[in-house]
mmCIF file of C-alpha atoms in Angstrom:
data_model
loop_
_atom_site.group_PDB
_atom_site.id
_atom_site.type_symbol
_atom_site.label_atom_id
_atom_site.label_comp_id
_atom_site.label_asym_id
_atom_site.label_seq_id
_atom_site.Cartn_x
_atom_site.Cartn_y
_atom_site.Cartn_z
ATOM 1 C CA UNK A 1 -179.449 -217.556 -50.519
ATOM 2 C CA UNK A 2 -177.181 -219.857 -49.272
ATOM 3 C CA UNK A 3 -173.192 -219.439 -49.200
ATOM 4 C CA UNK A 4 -170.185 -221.551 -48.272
ATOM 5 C CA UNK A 5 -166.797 -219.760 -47.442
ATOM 6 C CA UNK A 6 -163.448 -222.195 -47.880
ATOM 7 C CA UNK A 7 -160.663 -220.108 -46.218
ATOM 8 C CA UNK A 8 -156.808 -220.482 -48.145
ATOM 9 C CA UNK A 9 -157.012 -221.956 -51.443
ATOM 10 C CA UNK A 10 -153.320 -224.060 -51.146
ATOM 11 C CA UNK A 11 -153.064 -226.017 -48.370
ATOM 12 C CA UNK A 12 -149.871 -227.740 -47.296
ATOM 13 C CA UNK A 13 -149.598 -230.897 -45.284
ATOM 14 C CA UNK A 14 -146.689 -233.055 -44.716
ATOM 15 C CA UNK A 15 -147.376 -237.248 -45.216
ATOM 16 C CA UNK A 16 -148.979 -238.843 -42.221
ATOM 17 C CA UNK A 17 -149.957 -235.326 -40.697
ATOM 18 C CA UNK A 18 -153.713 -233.976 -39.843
ATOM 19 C CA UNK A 19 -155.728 -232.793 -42.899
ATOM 20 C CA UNK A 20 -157.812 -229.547 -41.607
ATOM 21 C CA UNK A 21 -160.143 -228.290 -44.064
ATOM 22 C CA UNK A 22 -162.356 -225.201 -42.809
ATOM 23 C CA UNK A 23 -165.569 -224.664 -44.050
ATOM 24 C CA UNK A 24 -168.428 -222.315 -43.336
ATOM 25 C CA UNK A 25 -171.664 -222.232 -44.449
ATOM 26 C CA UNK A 26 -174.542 -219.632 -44.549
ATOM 27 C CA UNK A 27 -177.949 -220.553 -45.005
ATOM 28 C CA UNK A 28 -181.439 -219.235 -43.547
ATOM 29 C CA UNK A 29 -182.919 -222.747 -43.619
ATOM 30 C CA UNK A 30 -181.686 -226.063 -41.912
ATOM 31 C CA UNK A 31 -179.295 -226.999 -45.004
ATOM 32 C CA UNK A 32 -177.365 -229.950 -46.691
ATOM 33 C CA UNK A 33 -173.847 -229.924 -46.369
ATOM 34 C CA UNK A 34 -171.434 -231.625 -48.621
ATOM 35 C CA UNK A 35 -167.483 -232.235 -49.176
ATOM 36 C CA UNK A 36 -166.575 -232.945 -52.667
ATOM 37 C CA UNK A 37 -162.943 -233.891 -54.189
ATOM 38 C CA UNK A 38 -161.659 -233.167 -57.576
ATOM 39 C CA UNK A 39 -158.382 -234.962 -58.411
ATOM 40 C CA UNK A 40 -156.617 -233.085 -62.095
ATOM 41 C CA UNK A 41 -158.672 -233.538 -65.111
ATOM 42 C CA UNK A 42 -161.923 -235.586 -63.326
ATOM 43 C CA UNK A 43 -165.043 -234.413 -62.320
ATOM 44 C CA UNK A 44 -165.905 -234.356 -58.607
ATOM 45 C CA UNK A 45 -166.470 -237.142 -56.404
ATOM 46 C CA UNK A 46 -168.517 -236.772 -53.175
ATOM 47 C CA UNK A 47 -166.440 -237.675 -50.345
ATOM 48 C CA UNK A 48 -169.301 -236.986 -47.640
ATOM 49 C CA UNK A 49 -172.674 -235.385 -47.036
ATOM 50 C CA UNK A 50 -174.676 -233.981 -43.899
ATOM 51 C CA UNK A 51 -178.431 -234.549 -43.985
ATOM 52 C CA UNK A 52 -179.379 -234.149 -40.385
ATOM 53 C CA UNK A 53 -178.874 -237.779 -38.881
ATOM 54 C CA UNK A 54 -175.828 -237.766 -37.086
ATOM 55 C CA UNK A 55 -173.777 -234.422 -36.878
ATOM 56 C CA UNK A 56 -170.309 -236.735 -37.386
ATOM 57 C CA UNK A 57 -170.326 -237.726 -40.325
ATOM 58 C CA UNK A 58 -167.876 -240.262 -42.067
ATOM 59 C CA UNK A 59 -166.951 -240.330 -45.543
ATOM 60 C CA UNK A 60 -164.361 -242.042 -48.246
ATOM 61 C CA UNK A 61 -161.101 -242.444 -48.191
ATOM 62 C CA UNK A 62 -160.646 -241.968 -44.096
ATOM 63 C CA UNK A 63 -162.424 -238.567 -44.087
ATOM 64 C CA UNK A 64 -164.945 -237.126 -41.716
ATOM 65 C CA UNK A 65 -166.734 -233.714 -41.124
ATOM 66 C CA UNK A 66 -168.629 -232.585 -37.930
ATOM 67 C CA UNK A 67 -171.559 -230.683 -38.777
ATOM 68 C CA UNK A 68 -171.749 -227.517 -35.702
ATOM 69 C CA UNK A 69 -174.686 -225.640 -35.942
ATOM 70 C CA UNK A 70 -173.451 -222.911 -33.161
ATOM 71 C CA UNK A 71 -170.782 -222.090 -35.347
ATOM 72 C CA UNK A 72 -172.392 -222.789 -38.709
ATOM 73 C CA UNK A 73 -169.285 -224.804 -39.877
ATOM 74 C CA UNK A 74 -168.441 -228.098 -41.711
ATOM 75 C CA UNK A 75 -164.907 -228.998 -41.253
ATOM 76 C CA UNK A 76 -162.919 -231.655 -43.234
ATOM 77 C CA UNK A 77 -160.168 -233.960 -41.326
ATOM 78 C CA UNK A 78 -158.492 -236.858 -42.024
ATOM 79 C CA UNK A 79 -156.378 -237.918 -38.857
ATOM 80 C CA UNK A 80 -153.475 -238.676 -41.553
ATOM 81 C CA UNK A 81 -152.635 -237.567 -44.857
ATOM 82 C CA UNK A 82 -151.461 -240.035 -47.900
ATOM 83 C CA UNK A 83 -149.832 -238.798 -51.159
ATOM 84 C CA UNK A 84 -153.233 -240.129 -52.573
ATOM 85 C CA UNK A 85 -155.132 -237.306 -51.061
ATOM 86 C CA UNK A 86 -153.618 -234.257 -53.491
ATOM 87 C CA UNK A 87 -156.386 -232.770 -55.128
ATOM 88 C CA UNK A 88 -158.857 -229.978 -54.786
ATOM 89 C CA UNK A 89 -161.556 -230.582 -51.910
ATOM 90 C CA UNK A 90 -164.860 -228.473 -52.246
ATOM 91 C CA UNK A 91 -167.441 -227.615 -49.753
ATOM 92 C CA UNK A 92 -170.890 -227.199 -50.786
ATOM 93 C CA UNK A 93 -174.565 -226.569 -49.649
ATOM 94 C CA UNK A 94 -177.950 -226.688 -50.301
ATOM 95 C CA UNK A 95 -181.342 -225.685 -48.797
ATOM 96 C CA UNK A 96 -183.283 -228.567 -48.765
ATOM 97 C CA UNK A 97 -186.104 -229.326 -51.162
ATOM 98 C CA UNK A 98 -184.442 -226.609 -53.504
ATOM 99 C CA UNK A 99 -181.913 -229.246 -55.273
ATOM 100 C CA UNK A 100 -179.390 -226.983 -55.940
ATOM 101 C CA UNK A 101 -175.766 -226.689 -54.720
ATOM 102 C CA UNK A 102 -173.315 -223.145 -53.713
ATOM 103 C CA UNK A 103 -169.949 -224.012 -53.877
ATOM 104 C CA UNK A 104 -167.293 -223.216 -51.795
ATOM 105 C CA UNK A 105 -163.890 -221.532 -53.790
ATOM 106 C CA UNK A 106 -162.230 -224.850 -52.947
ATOM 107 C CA UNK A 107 -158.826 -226.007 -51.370
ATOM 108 C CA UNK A 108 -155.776 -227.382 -53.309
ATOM 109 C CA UNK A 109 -154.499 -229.667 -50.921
ATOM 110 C CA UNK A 110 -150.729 -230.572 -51.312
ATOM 111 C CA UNK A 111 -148.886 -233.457 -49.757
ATOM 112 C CA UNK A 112 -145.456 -232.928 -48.700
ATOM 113 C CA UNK A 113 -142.961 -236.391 -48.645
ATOM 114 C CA UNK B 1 -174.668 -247.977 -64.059
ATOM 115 C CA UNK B 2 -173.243 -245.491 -65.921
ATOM 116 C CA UNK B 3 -172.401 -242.274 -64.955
ATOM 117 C CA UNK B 4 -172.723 -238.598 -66.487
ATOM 118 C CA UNK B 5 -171.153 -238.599 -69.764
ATOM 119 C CA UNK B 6 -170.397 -235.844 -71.466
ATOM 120 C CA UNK B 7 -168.425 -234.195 -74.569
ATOM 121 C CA UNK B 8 -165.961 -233.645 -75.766
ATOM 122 C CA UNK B 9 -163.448 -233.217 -73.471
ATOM 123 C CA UNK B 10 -161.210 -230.558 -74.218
ATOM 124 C CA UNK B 11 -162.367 -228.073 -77.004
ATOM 125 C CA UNK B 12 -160.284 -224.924 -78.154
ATOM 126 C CA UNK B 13 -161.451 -222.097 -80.353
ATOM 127 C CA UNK B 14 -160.868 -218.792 -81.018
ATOM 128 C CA UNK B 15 -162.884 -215.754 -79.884
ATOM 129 C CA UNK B 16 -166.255 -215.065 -81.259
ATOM 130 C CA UNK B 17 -166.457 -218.408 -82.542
ATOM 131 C CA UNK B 18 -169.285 -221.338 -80.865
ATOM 132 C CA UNK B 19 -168.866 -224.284 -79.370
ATOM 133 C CA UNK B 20 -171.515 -226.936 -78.352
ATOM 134 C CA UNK B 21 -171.131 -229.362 -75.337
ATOM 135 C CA UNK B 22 -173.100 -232.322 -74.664
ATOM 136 C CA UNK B 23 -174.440 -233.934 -71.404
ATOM 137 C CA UNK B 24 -176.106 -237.540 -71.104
ATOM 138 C CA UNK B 25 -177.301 -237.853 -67.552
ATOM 139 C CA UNK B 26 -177.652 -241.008 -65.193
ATOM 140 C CA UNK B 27 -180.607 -242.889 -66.411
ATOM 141 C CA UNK B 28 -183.540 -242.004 -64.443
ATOM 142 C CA UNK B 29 -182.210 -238.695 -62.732
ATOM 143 C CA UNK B 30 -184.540 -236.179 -63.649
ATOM 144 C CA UNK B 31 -182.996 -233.237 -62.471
ATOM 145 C CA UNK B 32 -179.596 -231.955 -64.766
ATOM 146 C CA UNK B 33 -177.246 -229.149 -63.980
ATOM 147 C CA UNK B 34 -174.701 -227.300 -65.987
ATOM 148 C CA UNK B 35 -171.927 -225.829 -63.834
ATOM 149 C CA UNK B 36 -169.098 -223.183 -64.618
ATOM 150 C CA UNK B 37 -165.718 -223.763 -62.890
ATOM 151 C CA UNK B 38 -163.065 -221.151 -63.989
ATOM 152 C CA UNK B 39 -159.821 -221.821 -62.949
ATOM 153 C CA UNK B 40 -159.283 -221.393 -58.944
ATOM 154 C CA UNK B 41 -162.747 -221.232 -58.341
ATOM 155 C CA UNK B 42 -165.420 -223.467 -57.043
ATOM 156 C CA UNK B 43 -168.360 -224.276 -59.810
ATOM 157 C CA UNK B 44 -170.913 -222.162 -60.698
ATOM 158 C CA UNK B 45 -174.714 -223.121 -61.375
ATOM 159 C CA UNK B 46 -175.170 -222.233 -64.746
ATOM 160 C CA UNK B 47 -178.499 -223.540 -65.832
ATOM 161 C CA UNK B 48 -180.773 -226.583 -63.943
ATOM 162 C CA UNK B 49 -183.530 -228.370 -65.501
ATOM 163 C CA UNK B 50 -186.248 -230.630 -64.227
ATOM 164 C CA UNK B 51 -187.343 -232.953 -67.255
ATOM 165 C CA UNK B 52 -187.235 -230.748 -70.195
ATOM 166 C CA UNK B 53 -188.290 -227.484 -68.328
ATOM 167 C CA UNK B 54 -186.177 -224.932 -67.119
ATOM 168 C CA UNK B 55 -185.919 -224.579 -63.309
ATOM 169 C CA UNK B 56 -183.359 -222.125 -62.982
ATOM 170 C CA UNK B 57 -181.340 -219.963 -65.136
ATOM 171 C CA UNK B 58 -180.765 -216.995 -63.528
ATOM 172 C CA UNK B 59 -176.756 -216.997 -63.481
ATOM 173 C CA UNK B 60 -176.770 -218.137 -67.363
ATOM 174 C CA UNK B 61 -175.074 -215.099 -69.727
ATOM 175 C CA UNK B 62 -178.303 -215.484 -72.305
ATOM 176 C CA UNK B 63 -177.124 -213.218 -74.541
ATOM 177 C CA UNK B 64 -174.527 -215.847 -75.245
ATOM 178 C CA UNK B 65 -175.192 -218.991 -73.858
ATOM 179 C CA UNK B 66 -178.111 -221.392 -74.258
ATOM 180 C CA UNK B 67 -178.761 -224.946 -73.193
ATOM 181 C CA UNK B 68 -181.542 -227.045 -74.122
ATOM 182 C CA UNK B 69 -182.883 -230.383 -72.806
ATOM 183 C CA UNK B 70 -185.081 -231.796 -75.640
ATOM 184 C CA UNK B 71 -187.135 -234.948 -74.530
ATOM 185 C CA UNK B 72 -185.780 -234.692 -70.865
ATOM 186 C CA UNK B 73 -182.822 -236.896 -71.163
ATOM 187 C CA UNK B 74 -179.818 -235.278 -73.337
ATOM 188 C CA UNK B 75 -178.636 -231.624 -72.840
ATOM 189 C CA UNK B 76 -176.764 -229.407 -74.721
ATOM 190 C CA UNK B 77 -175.052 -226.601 -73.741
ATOM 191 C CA UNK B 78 -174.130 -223.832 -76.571
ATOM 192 C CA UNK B 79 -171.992 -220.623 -76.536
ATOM 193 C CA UNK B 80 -172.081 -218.331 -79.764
ATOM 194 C CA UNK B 81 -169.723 -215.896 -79.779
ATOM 195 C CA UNK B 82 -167.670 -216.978 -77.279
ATOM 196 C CA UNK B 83 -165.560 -214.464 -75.031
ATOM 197 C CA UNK B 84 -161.658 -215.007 -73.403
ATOM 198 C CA UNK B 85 -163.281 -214.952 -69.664
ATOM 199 C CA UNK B 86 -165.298 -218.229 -71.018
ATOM 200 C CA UNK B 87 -162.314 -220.137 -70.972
ATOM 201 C CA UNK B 88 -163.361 -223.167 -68.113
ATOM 202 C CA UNK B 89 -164.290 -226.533 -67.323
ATOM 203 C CA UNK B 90 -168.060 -227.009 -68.363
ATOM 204 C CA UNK B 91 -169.548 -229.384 -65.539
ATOM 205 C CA UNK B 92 -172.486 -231.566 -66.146
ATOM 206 C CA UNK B 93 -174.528 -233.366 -63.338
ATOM 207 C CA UNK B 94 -177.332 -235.179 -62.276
ATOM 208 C CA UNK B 95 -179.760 -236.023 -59.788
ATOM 209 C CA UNK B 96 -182.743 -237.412 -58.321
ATOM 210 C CA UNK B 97 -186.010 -236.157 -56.873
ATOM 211 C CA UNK B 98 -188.386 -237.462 -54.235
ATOM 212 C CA UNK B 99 -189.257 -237.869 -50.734
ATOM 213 C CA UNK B 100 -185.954 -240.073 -50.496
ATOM 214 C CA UNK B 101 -183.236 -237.104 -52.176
ATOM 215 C CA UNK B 102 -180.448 -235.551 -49.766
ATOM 216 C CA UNK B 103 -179.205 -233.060 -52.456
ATOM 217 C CA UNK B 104 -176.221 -235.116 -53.710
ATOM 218 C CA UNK B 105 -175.396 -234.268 -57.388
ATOM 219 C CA UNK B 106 -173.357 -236.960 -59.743
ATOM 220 C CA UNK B 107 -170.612 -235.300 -61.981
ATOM 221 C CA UNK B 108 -169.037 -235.870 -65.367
ATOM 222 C CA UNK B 109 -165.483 -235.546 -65.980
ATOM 223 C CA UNK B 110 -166.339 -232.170 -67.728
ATOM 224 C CA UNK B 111 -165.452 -230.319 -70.659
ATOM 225 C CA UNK B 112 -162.657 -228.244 -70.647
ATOM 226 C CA UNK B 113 -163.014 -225.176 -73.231
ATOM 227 C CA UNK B 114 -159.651 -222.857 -74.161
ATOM 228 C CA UNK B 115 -160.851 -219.744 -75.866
ATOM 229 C CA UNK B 116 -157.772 -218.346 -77.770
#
């Protein structure tokens, strides 16, 4: 079955500083790879999926992941972080053709002045 | 085009009492999830249907919860009696199927239930 692992649930990152979200994934099968956001009290919001084209992938909102097979990780950046960007991020994968996603424990991302 | 709607919102009962929460998917998706997030954690796959059948319910407590999805369109998701630990954000969500599907799921805004 698959598995993602989301290392340190509060992150802190001052305003205009590199957003680093790690995110590893286990799955026995070529898999999908997604980042999803939560801001308080909505649902989540898909800020960027892998589906095997390119293994950069850009999303919303200035984000991007690079998809590394070797080291079976999916990490979230954003080359500079807005006050906007505090809420919960979520990594998630699926095994293709099984429609189902395993999500990560998420990050609470906090933006310092 | 609309997204998931669900209700209501925010619910709080007391233990050993049921609540019912209701999911209207995108129009067209076929495939519908209920998700568990407790707080801190990431969601939790509850239940998944494909039309009206059940595709997946092996992480669903069944001798407490049920969900149905009469007609393939509307779902409902009931817990009777509920426990503290079932205190969460109930998660609805959609999706599509065929040759053309990458796996991304479309979320309501939840329901949030406060067992007391």
């Amino acid at each position: 079955a698959q598995s993602v692992t989301q290392l340190g649930s509060h992150v802190s990152v001052s305003e205009g500083a590199l957003v680093l979200l790690r995110c590893n994934y286990s799955s026995s099968v070529p898999p999908y790879l997604f980042w999803y956001v939560q801001y308080p009290n909505q649902g989540l919001q898909l800020l960027l999926k892998y589906t095997s084209a390119a293994t950069l992938v850009k999303g919303i909102n200035g984000f991007e992941a690079e998809f590394k097979k070797s080291e079976t990780s999916f990490h979230l950046t954003k080359p500079s972080a807005h006050m906007s960007d505090a809420a919960e991020y979520f990594c998630a994968v699926s095994e293709r053709g099984n429609n189902r996603l395993a999500f990560g424990k998420g990050n609470q991302v906090v933006v310092i002045p | 085009e609309a997204g998931v709607a669900q209700s209501p919102r925010y619910k709080i009962i007391e233990k050993r009492q049921s609540v019912a929460f209701w999911c209207n998917p995108i129009s067209g998706h076929a495939t519908l999830y209920w998700y568990q997030q407790i707080l801190g954690q990431g969601p939790k796959l509850l239940i998944q249907f494909q039309n009206n059948g059940v595709v997946d319910d092996s992480q669903l407590p069944k001798d407490r919860f049920s969900a149905e999805r009469l007609k393939g369109v509307d779902s409902t998701l009931k817990i009777q009696p509920a426990k503290l630990e079932d205190s969460a954000v109930y998660l609805c969500a959609s999706s599509q199927r065929g040759p053309g599907f990458t796996g991304e799921l479309f979320f309501g805004e939840g329901s949030r239930l406060t067992v007391l």
